[in-house]
Amino acid sequence: MDDEPASLGRKPFSVRHNRFRNTLRSSDWDEFIGLVDDKQKIQFVYGRLLAEDDTATNGDDDDERNSCKNGDKALEMKKLGTECFQNTDYRKALNWYSLAVLHCPQTKDWLIQLSILYANRSACLYHLQEYDLAISDIRQAFDNGYPAYLQYKIHDRKARCLLATKQLKSALESFRATMQALDNSNLSLDQRRKRQLDVQVMLTMMAKDKNLKNESTQAERRKVPRLYGKQNDAYPAISDAVSIEYNEQEGRHAVANQNVPVGKVLLAERAYASVLLREFCHSNCTHCFIKIVAPLPCPNCNRVAFCGDLCMKIALKSYHAIECQLLPTLYEATLSITCLIAFRIITQRPLKYFMDLQPKLNLTQRPVKKHEPNSYVNLYNLVTHRKMRSAQDILHRAHVAVFYLHCLKKMNYFTNCNDKTRFLTDDELFIGSLLLHNLLILQFNTFEVSELQQQNNEQQTVFIGGSIYPTLALLNHSCDPCVVRYHQGTTVIVHNIRDLRAGEAITENYGPMFMFHPREDRQQKLKIRYWFECNCIACCQNWPTWEEMKMDTSLRIRCTNCLNAIKVKIDSMQFVAYCKICSKNTNLLAALKVLQDTENKYAVAKQLMDKHDYENALPKFMVLLSLLHRHMVPPFRDYHLCQQAIRKCMLSFGNKK
């Protein structure tokens, strides 16, 4: 994930930072380099910016007005939605009504219009058989003051939605409410009688059933799969089959403490902080990232959307309460998503939380006795590579931190703040130092959140946002990773994609994989992006790429004694092979028999996968991979084809468009 500010936008932060750097003299650089802690660096940047009169967040009032609601625009969208609805294009009508809901002001003068928009959208959802969402919109229509003379419509629609979802007792109550609401309608006498007759027929039919009850079929979000075995006592996000260990060379890293069969859930972790990419702000929930069918709007801006009341309430009570008015300023700065996550880490908690936590923030790279869920301490102790950084790098990030600090001051995150004084308060300096620390951490520990989208009959993984996962970040890299990860909302799920032996490192992949990139390319990318030289087995042994494996005419049979590879020519007539490592013989017949069977087994599983029947394809691929792993040693083309198929099947269980 790119860590540097983008160059797009009218006032990119990079332009302002370059201007700031050019104001610094040699003596200023000497002073900055001599500063010993982050608070001093924040004060240095803040003071210099104040002297240059460049401390303001440079928010554009016009932009902020444009981010507000627009009633006229909402009415235009409503009209387009109604035209589509009348033409029975319910999907397009739904989209127009949703945009109208997002733009409609939530002031007293506009609440009736908002209620009508919700009611109209509920009609689209009813026709699209999205009954639970239709019921939710009907509730919103009532809550926003839907006109009494029209209420019979949505009572009746709610009743029919409840019938469709087998909530029979509630449906009966809604039909009765429909009958009462008809008395307040402005229908003609004949129209009213006709509707009353229709409702009475439904009431009579339902009254005959003495066992009316609700059998709610409300769709639930896919549950996060359970961890393999039990929850780890020290690190609750991982299985107890995994241990976090430490040594000077590898730092903290994950190791299997027992044999683990392929396909098990080794980690399930909710994001500590997440930020959705701007282009998905209306199609996905700002808080949980799931795809939205009928978005709920922020009451004050049209720049974000939520999947439901719960996500909206959480956001409005935490980070969005601060960020709502700042979004034009934040977007205008065109800083990367990692920078926005650094800011979100602060905005989602009140100042008191961090001040109370201050005594516990002692940097350590050692494994902890207890990794407290949702604690900033877990995040604070991730690697920063601070000693490897240049003064220019630290200055740049300190400037970003001061920019965000001003945003917080603007939104009264601090008490009694004064923008005119040259000196920051202790609270402001502390939060500024945390912002800087977050920026250092996130360069190496941010994870992309993705969803599967259908493109040209192929499923493509699309990057929709970024998150920070303090436990997942402890897994080291390998160009031949033993796990795959996918997301359900902003929760990350990690499965192993090969059998693991006790004591084996559990590694994931930070980007380049050996099948697709030669060693030199991988090493260069990792060194530039993550500042380390990879020493995984694929790099140390210079494993062949996918194309190079096609040319390989040998088999890598697993020695039955020491489990290392014995190279055997494909056309060899041998039935016994000698292992040069342990000096023992291995019978090749079992391995050769497995290889004979794998082609047909792979074809059967692939046929299911190609039909998108991933749930039935996955166990077949896992059985096949276990057989291959028992008898073969990677790199081996069939082995990695099977692994890639398992990865594809598992990704299908994550976020989807």
XYZ file of C-alpha atoms in Angstrom:
657
model
C 0.000 0.000 0.000
C 1.452 3.336 -1.068
C 2.542 5.353 1.933
C 3.412 8.630 0.252
C 0.913 11.430 -0.367
C -0.674 11.375 -3.782
C -0.009 14.200 -6.199
C -3.653 14.735 -7.130
C -6.000 17.443 -5.902
C -5.965 21.220 -5.928
C -3.900 21.638 -2.765
C -1.965 18.431 -2.203
C -0.132 18.168 1.077
C 3.100 17.360 -0.748
C 3.170 20.890 -2.216
C 2.753 22.445 1.209
C 5.395 20.173 2.702
C 7.926 21.035 0.001
C 7.254 24.711 0.611
C 7.772 24.188 4.335
C 11.035 22.289 3.812
C 12.363 25.095 1.654
C 11.926 27.548 4.529
C 14.238 25.555 6.810
C 17.836 26.671 7.145
C 20.829 24.493 7.896
C 20.647 25.469 11.566
C 16.974 24.411 11.657
C 17.896 20.973 10.335
C 20.644 20.661 12.931
C 18.162 21.554 15.647
C 15.562 19.064 14.378
C 18.086 16.228 14.121
C 19.150 16.898 17.706
C 15.631 16.544 19.120
C 15.310 13.414 21.240
C 11.579 12.710 21.428
C 8.483 13.011 19.266
C 6.874 15.738 21.364
C 9.830 18.018 20.670
C 9.606 17.250 16.956
C 5.899 18.073 16.910
C 6.557 21.356 18.730
C 9.388 22.190 16.314
C 7.187 21.735 13.231
C 4.227 23.487 14.833
C 6.314 26.488 15.855
C 7.956 26.854 12.451
C 4.617 26.565 10.652
C 3.088 29.171 12.954
C 5.964 31.508 12.204
C 5.295 30.996 8.487
C 1.528 31.405 9.077
C 0.939 27.982 7.514
C -0.646 26.133 10.417
C -4.235 26.339 9.239
C -5.877 23.260 7.836
C -6.661 25.293 4.720
C -10.222 24.038 4.603
C -12.193 25.627 1.798
C -15.529 27.042 2.922
C -17.039 26.379 -0.499
C -15.950 22.760 -0.321
C -17.439 22.425 3.135
C -20.733 23.846 1.928
C -20.683 21.422 -0.989
C -20.302 18.539 1.437
C -23.574 19.496 3.123
C -27.035 18.356 2.140
C -28.726 19.699 -0.971
C -32.522 19.588 -1.001
C -32.961 20.678 -4.609
C -30.572 17.990 -5.760
C -32.439 15.421 -3.672
C -35.725 16.392 -5.347
C -34.173 16.030 -8.800
C -32.959 12.556 -7.892
C -36.357 11.690 -6.452
C -37.972 12.646 -9.765
C -35.560 10.420 -11.690
C -36.227 7.594 -9.260
C -39.975 7.929 -9.730
C -39.613 7.812 -13.514
C -37.579 4.613 -13.264
C -40.084 3.113 -10.826
C -42.988 3.854 -13.145
C -41.055 2.087 -15.906
C -40.608 -0.895 -13.531
C -36.839 -0.420 -13.496
C -36.716 -0.951 -9.756
C -32.941 -1.316 -9.519
C -32.290 2.079 -11.106
C -35.101 3.612 -9.086
C -33.482 2.231 -5.931
C -30.169 3.856 -6.846
C -31.757 7.254 -7.502
C -33.811 7.176 -4.319
C -30.707 6.166 -2.351
C -28.768 9.131 -3.709
C -31.717 11.363 -2.883
C -31.750 10.038 0.696
C -28.038 10.796 1.030
C -28.451 14.370 -0.233
C -31.719 15.254 1.493
C -31.271 17.675 4.422
C -32.311 16.342 7.810
C -33.633 19.662 9.031
C -37.195 20.186 10.237
C -38.326 21.620 6.893
C -37.116 18.584 4.962
C -38.048 15.650 7.190
C -41.356 15.035 5.395
C -39.520 14.818 2.072
C -36.976 12.484 3.632
C -39.760 10.251 4.949
C -41.312 10.100 1.464
C -37.951 9.149 -0.021
C -37.628 6.286 2.448
C -41.176 5.168 1.671
C -40.530 5.286 -2.076
C -37.314 3.351 -1.664
C -39.123 0.736 0.417
C -41.405 0.141 -2.576
C -38.369 -0.573 -4.766
C -36.956 -2.916 -2.153
C -40.286 -4.724 -1.895
C -40.351 -5.361 -5.635
C -36.713 -6.495 -5.511
C -37.656 -8.907 -2.694
C -35.337 -7.181 -0.233
C -38.026 -7.456 2.413
C -35.977 -6.833 5.541
C -34.454 -3.696 4.040
C -37.908 -2.543 2.953
C -39.157 -2.926 6.536
C -36.155 -0.931 7.760
C -36.944 1.890 5.320
C -40.597 1.866 6.376
C -39.459 2.336 9.963
C -37.314 5.276 8.839
C -40.313 6.748 7.020
C -42.415 6.604 10.192
C -39.591 7.990 12.333
C -39.215 10.993 10.035
C -42.911 11.902 10.062
C -44.435 10.239 7.013
C -47.772 12.001 6.310
C -50.733 10.428 8.108
C -52.928 10.442 4.984
C -50.363 8.205 3.205
C -49.481 5.868 6.047
C -51.898 3.168 4.910
C -49.514 2.519 1.988
C -46.483 1.667 4.065
C -48.492 -0.212 6.713
C -49.800 -2.436 3.919
C -46.335 -2.795 2.364
C -44.849 -3.681 5.721
C -47.529 -6.325 6.253
C -46.747 -7.947 2.909
C -43.005 -7.867 3.619
C -43.660 -9.566 6.947
C -45.783 -12.185 5.211
C -42.983 -12.852 2.741
C -40.521 -13.359 5.604
C -42.977 -15.604 7.517
C -43.402 -13.185 10.388
C -47.104 -13.962 10.431
C -48.066 -12.565 13.816
C -46.430 -9.223 13.042
C -47.988 -9.236 9.570
C -51.451 -9.558 11.123
C -50.761 -6.529 13.334
C -49.603 -4.508 10.317
C -52.721 -5.386 8.319
C -54.826 -4.175 11.250
C -52.780 -0.971 11.327
C -53.428 -0.615 7.589
C -57.159 -0.792 8.189
C -56.955 1.944 10.824
C -54.689 4.124 8.673
C -57.179 4.013 5.807
C -59.519 6.111 7.944
C -56.973 8.949 7.739
C -56.371 8.651 4.004
C -57.532 11.146 1.394
C -58.780 8.398 -0.910
C -62.223 8.602 -2.416
C -64.911 6.538 -0.717
C -64.819 3.872 -3.447
C -61.036 3.634 -3.384
C -61.018 3.349 0.384
C -63.682 0.630 0.407
C -61.798 -1.379 -2.210
C -58.592 -1.264 -0.178
C -60.443 -2.061 3.030
C -61.989 -5.081 1.339
C -58.569 -6.312 0.189
C -57.153 -5.951 3.684
C -60.209 -7.552 5.273
C -59.753 -10.618 3.068
C -56.177 -10.963 4.365
C -57.302 -10.468 7.967
C -60.051 -13.071 7.627
C -57.666 -15.626 6.136
C -55.063 -15.063 8.823
C -57.589 -15.048 11.665
C -58.450 -18.674 10.853
C -54.925 -19.722 11.790
C -54.851 -20.247 15.558
C -51.086 -20.805 15.591
C -49.852 -17.598 14.032
C -46.247 -16.948 14.954
C -43.166 -15.193 13.694
C -40.598 -17.335 11.930
C -38.084 -14.652 11.207
C -35.942 -15.356 8.177
C -34.097 -12.076 8.446
C -30.801 -12.438 6.688
C -27.873 -12.491 9.067
C -24.383 -11.423 8.240
C -22.084 -14.332 7.679
C -20.684 -15.365 11.011
C -16.953 -15.192 11.497
C -15.668 -18.797 11.429
C -14.437 -20.271 14.685
C -10.749 -20.586 15.408
C -9.133 -23.992 15.079
C -8.942 -25.574 18.517
C -9.349 -22.995 21.252
C -8.614 -19.307 21.604
C -5.007 -18.482 22.448
C -4.760 -17.320 26.075
C -2.229 -14.563 25.369
C -3.427 -13.515 21.899
C -7.225 -13.942 21.679
C -7.329 -13.347 17.913
C -5.315 -16.498 17.149
C -5.775 -20.215 17.688
C -4.080 -21.975 20.570
C -2.312 -24.013 17.870
C -0.241 -20.873 17.224
C 2.429 -19.341 19.461
C 4.027 -15.911 19.215
C 7.779 -16.215 19.700
C 10.724 -13.825 19.562
C 14.335 -13.795 18.461
C 16.706 -11.003 17.470
C 16.730 -11.867 13.775
C 12.997 -12.376 13.163
C 11.514 -10.272 15.963
C 8.067 -11.403 17.059
C 6.709 -14.083 14.761
C 4.067 -16.803 14.665
C 4.894 -20.502 14.946
C 2.700 -23.610 14.863
C 2.993 -25.360 18.223
C 1.311 -28.527 16.916
C 0.602 -30.217 13.602
C -2.237 -28.394 11.820
C -4.163 -29.859 8.853
C -4.708 -27.660 5.802
C -7.622 -25.209 5.768
C -7.950 -24.387 9.467
C -8.786 -20.930 10.842
C -5.643 -19.726 12.593
C -6.597 -16.078 13.076
C -9.805 -14.036 13.130
C -9.272 -10.402 14.071
C -11.408 -7.301 13.973
C -9.620 -4.248 12.647
C -8.367 -1.820 15.265
C -9.023 1.000 12.803
C -10.203 1.085 9.190
C -10.711 3.690 6.486
C -12.805 3.139 3.367
C -11.510 4.529 0.083
C -13.373 7.636 -0.988
C -14.691 6.114 -4.226
C -16.591 3.456 -2.244
C -18.173 5.881 0.235
C -21.712 5.377 -1.123
C -21.495 1.743 -2.218
C -20.016 0.334 1.014
C -20.662 0.992 4.679
C -18.202 3.548 6.025
C -17.944 1.637 9.288
C -18.001 -2.084 8.461
C -17.216 -1.946 4.696
C -19.982 -4.359 3.649
C -21.748 -3.709 0.352
C -24.851 -1.541 0.833
C -28.170 -2.079 -0.923
C -30.097 0.705 0.814
C -27.663 3.165 2.437
C -28.444 5.172 5.549
C -27.038 8.711 5.447
C -25.068 10.747 7.922
C -27.476 13.407 9.274
C -25.018 16.196 8.443
C -23.098 15.288 5.281
C -23.559 13.363 2.063
C -20.017 11.997 1.886
C -20.539 8.728 3.774
C -23.179 6.018 4.033
C -23.975 3.245 6.481
C -25.500 -0.209 6.173
C -27.744 0.199 9.203
C -28.515 1.952 12.458
C -25.838 0.165 14.489
C -22.900 1.129 12.267
C -24.234 4.664 11.946
C -24.572 5.105 15.711
C -21.070 3.778 16.378
C -19.555 6.112 13.780
C -21.535 9.168 14.879
C -20.568 8.639 18.506
C -16.869 8.311 17.710
C -14.741 9.162 14.682
C -17.372 10.607 12.347
C -18.448 13.131 14.964
C -15.000 14.672 14.476
C -14.339 13.874 10.825
C -17.725 14.841 9.349
C -16.975 18.549 8.913
C -13.314 17.855 8.168
C -13.842 15.542 5.193
C -13.372 18.272 2.538
C -10.110 19.290 4.214
C -8.939 15.694 4.609
C -9.745 14.811 1.004
C -8.210 18.010 -0.325
C -4.889 17.161 1.325
C -4.740 13.975 -0.832
C -2.767 12.115 1.801
C -2.585 8.339 1.514
C -4.993 6.000 3.232
C -2.298 5.002 5.729
C -2.213 8.615 6.887
C -5.993 8.671 7.236
C -5.862 5.501 9.334
C -3.297 7.173 11.614
C -5.828 9.965 12.130
C -8.761 7.538 12.560
C -6.885 5.713 15.336
C -7.115 8.939 17.335
C -10.584 10.166 16.327
C -12.322 6.919 17.253
C -11.335 7.400 20.912
C -11.817 10.370 23.251
C -8.823 12.292 24.553
C -9.266 10.833 28.052
C -8.702 7.297 26.745
C -5.212 8.148 25.512
C -4.320 10.280 28.512
C -5.264 7.442 30.877
C -3.249 5.010 28.760
C -0.104 7.141 28.713
C 1.707 5.340 31.597
C 1.293 1.975 29.821
C 2.906 3.044 26.549
C 6.341 1.497 26.938
C 7.854 0.254 23.690
C 8.692 -3.450 23.629
C 9.142 -5.987 20.845
C 8.815 -8.946 23.185
C 5.697 -11.160 23.237
C 3.220 -10.074 25.899
C 1.487 -12.102 28.578
C -1.904 -10.818 27.456
C -2.791 -9.073 24.198
C -5.796 -7.042 25.338
C -8.465 -6.826 22.604
C -9.022 -3.321 21.198
C -6.183 -1.824 23.237
C -4.012 0.844 21.654
C -1.038 -0.663 23.509
C -1.048 -3.605 21.055
C -0.766 -1.191 18.162
C 1.787 1.064 19.818
C 4.341 -1.747 20.078
C 4.434 -2.647 16.386
C 7.641 -2.110 14.440
C 8.490 1.398 13.155
C 12.107 1.050 11.871
C 12.686 4.408 13.500
C 16.481 4.025 13.637
C 16.650 3.457 9.890
C 14.771 6.636 9.012
C 16.263 9.837 7.667
C 15.619 13.243 9.196
C 13.682 14.182 6.046
C 11.385 11.195 6.500
C 10.680 12.019 10.152
C 10.101 15.692 9.321
C 7.614 14.794 6.620
C 5.599 12.584 8.971
C 5.821 15.121 11.788
C 4.340 17.697 9.400
C 1.476 15.299 8.582
C 0.947 14.778 12.323
C 0.768 18.547 12.911
C -1.732 18.876 10.055
C -3.969 16.297 11.730
C -3.372 17.915 15.113
C -4.799 21.154 13.729
C -7.801 19.242 12.444
C -8.403 17.924 15.959
C -8.011 21.389 17.460
C -10.470 22.780 14.926
C -13.083 20.235 16.058
C -12.492 20.932 19.777
C -10.974 17.533 20.488
C -8.949 19.320 23.165
C -10.255 21.630 25.866
C -9.118 25.245 26.019
C -7.003 25.041 22.872
C -5.554 28.230 21.414
C -4.456 28.352 17.775
C -2.582 31.622 18.222
C -0.026 30.574 20.816
C 3.261 29.201 19.586
C 3.380 26.481 22.220
C 1.170 23.417 22.297
C -0.319 22.137 25.542
C 0.899 18.896 27.098
C -2.225 17.094 25.876
C -1.755 18.395 22.343
C 1.912 17.439 22.304
C 1.091 13.938 23.520
C -1.578 13.354 20.867
C 0.706 14.888 18.237
C 3.433 12.437 19.232
C 0.959 9.549 18.952
C -0.065 10.721 15.484
C 3.594 10.700 14.455
C 4.113 7.272 16.010
C 1.017 5.953 14.212
C 2.366 7.197 10.894
C 5.649 5.367 11.484
C 3.850 2.143 12.415
C 1.379 2.174 9.567
C 3.975 2.401 6.825
C 4.810 -1.254 7.479
C 1.665 -2.607 9.120
C -1.320 -1.430 7.082
C -3.331 -4.114 5.306
C -5.490 -3.700 2.254
C -9.145 -4.661 2.663
C -10.608 -6.071 -0.519
C -13.782 -7.469 -2.002
C -14.441 -9.779 -4.927
C -16.044 -8.140 -7.931
C -17.251 -9.763 -11.132
C -15.405 -8.339 -14.140
C -15.716 -9.870 -17.616
C -16.889 -13.229 -16.244
C -13.885 -13.303 -13.932
C -13.730 -12.540 -10.246
C -11.260 -9.781 -9.457
C -9.994 -8.748 -6.039
C -10.598 -5.015 -5.649
C -8.952 -2.847 -2.987
C -11.698 -0.939 -1.114
C -9.955 0.309 2.023
C -7.225 -0.159 4.589
C -7.050 -1.508 8.136
C -4.607 -2.135 10.941
C -4.592 -5.528 12.697
C -2.181 -5.669 15.665
C -2.083 -9.489 15.813
C -1.966 -10.174 12.075
C 0.925 -7.703 11.855
C 3.041 -10.137 13.900
C 3.105 -12.685 11.046
C 6.328 -12.484 9.069
C 6.608 -12.511 5.295
C 7.420 -15.375 2.976
C 7.405 -15.432 -0.810
C 5.828 -18.876 -0.337
C 3.240 -18.069 2.360
C 1.504 -20.847 4.246
C -1.709 -18.868 4.834
C -4.356 -16.978 2.903
C -6.388 -14.109 4.322
C -9.721 -12.641 3.346
C -12.111 -10.157 4.899
C -15.650 -10.282 6.176
C -16.398 -6.609 6.509
C -13.310 -5.300 8.280
C -12.636 -8.562 10.122
C -9.721 -10.515 8.685
C -9.785 -14.333 8.543
C -6.585 -16.360 8.075
C -6.485 -20.029 6.999
C -3.436 -22.195 6.439
C -3.168 -23.407 2.845
C -0.922 -26.368 3.539
C -0.388 -28.861 6.329
C 1.774 -27.378 9.081
C 4.226 -29.224 11.280
C 4.841 -28.284 14.908
C 7.622 -25.704 15.066
C 7.011 -24.423 11.525
C 6.808 -20.652 11.024
C 3.386 -19.314 10.048
C 4.010 -16.766 7.334
C 1.881 -14.587 5.130
C 2.764 -12.598 2.030
C 3.463 -8.864 1.872
C 3.079 -8.605 -1.896
C 5.395 -10.471 -4.304
C 5.085 -14.266 -4.533
C 7.756 -16.511 -5.982
C 5.438 -18.082 -8.602
C 4.930 -14.757 -10.357
C 8.086 -12.723 -9.659
C 11.767 -13.717 -9.920
C 13.880 -13.416 -6.780
C 15.628 -10.175 -7.780
C 12.315 -8.392 -8.359
C 10.865 -9.651 -5.080
C 13.911 -8.659 -3.084
C 13.937 -5.177 -4.577
C 10.233 -4.566 -3.937
C 10.423 -5.777 -0.348
C 13.513 -3.716 0.394
C 11.954 -0.538 -1.005
C 8.539 -1.036 0.590
C 9.325 -2.834 3.866
C 13.042 -2.190 4.392
C 14.201 -5.788 4.821
C 15.937 -8.458 2.796
C 13.830 -11.579 2.495
C 15.440 -14.822 3.644
C 12.490 -17.135 3.095
C 13.137 -20.581 1.634
C 11.921 -19.499 -1.809
C 14.535 -16.730 -1.852
C 17.367 -18.683 -0.235
C 16.916 -21.583 -2.668
C 15.917 -19.319 -5.573
C 12.783 -21.266 -6.387
C 11.621 -21.232 -10.014
C 8.717 -19.062 -11.134
C 5.499 -20.472 -12.569
C 6.863 -20.383 -16.112
C 10.177 -21.910 -15.084
C 8.402 -24.778 -13.320
C 6.844 -25.743 -16.658
C 10.341 -26.518 -17.922
C 11.325 -28.639 -14.920
C 11.638 -32.338 -15.788
C 12.195 -33.596 -12.254
C 10.038 -34.565 -9.291
C 10.773 -33.576 -5.699
C 9.770 -36.669 -3.724
C 9.596 -36.331 0.067
C 12.012 -38.588 1.916
C 10.016 -40.807 4.265
C 12.764 -40.552 6.882
C 13.972 -36.922 7.072
C 11.121 -35.356 5.006
C 13.544 -33.477 2.743
C 13.370 -33.502 -1.061
C 14.803 -36.243 -3.245
C 15.019 -35.144 -6.881
C 13.920 -37.811 -9.344
C 13.651 -37.479 -13.118
C 10.095 -37.693 -14.445
C 11.038 -40.487 -16.852
C 13.020 -42.404 -14.233
C 12.287 -46.130 -13.932
C 13.491 -46.220 -10.310
C 11.200 -47.436 -7.542
C 13.635 -46.645 -4.733
C 15.573 -43.399 -4.275
C 18.542 -42.619 -2.054
C 18.404 -39.508 0.174
C 21.750 -37.717 0.318
C 20.795 -35.893 3.515
C 19.860 -38.786 5.808
C 21.484 -41.602 3.779
C 18.241 -43.605 3.757
C 16.242 -45.104 0.896
C 12.669 -44.075 0.095
C 10.157 -46.211 -1.791
C 8.805 -44.108 -4.676
C 5.746 -46.200 -5.519
C 3.371 -44.428 -3.106
C 4.376 -40.990 -4.382
C 4.102 -42.033 -8.020
C 0.661 -43.543 -7.379
C -0.501 -40.248 -5.833
C 0.738 -38.324 -8.851
C -1.175 -40.623 -11.178
C -4.402 -39.938 -9.288
C -4.005 -36.192 -8.826
C -4.795 -35.145 -12.379
C -8.327 -36.558 -12.304
C -8.955 -35.355 -8.753
C -7.775 -31.873 -9.642
C -9.997 -31.796 -12.749
C -13.092 -32.726 -10.704
C -12.389 -30.032 -8.103
C -11.576 -27.416 -10.739
C -14.821 -28.114 -12.558
C -16.719 -27.295 -9.366
C -14.618 -24.172 -8.828
C -15.233 -22.974 -12.387
C -18.964 -23.256 -11.687
C -18.413 -21.052 -8.595
C -19.321 -23.984 -6.341
C -16.507 -23.083 -3.975
C -17.908 -24.798 -0.888
C -17.808 -28.208 -2.570
C -14.601 -27.566 -4.496
C -12.592 -26.497 -1.441
C -12.593 -29.808 0.511
C -11.580 -31.695 -2.629
C -8.633 -29.369 -3.198
C -7.616 -29.653 0.473
C -7.624 -33.464 0.383
C -5.572 -33.327 -2.793
C -3.064 -30.873 -1.329
C -2.617 -32.987 1.803
C -1.793 -35.972 -0.397
C 0.691 -33.951 -2.404
C 2.234 -32.464 0.740
C 2.702 -35.914 2.224
C 4.643 -37.200 -0.772
C 6.061 -34.158 -2.575
C 8.240 -31.190 -1.602
C 7.655 -27.752 -3.122
C 8.409 -26.076 -5.423
C 6.272 -28.360 -7.558
C 3.819 -27.054 -10.149
C 0.844 -29.292 -9.316
C 1.301 -28.536 -5.624
C 1.150 -24.780 -6.157
C -1.728 -25.017 -8.641
C -3.686 -26.739 -5.911
C -2.673 -24.081 -3.373
C -3.793 -21.301 -5.697
C -7.144 -23.038 -6.154
C -7.578 -23.261 -2.370
C -6.721 -19.573 -2.107
C -9.334 -18.694 -4.738
C -12.023 -20.781 -3.022
C -11.323 -19.198 0.355
C -11.340 -15.673 -1.038
C -14.898 -16.325 -2.217
C -15.975 -16.508 1.436
C -14.979 -12.887 1.997
C -16.384 -9.519 0.932
C -18.257 -9.508 -2.362
C -19.826 -6.863 -4.536
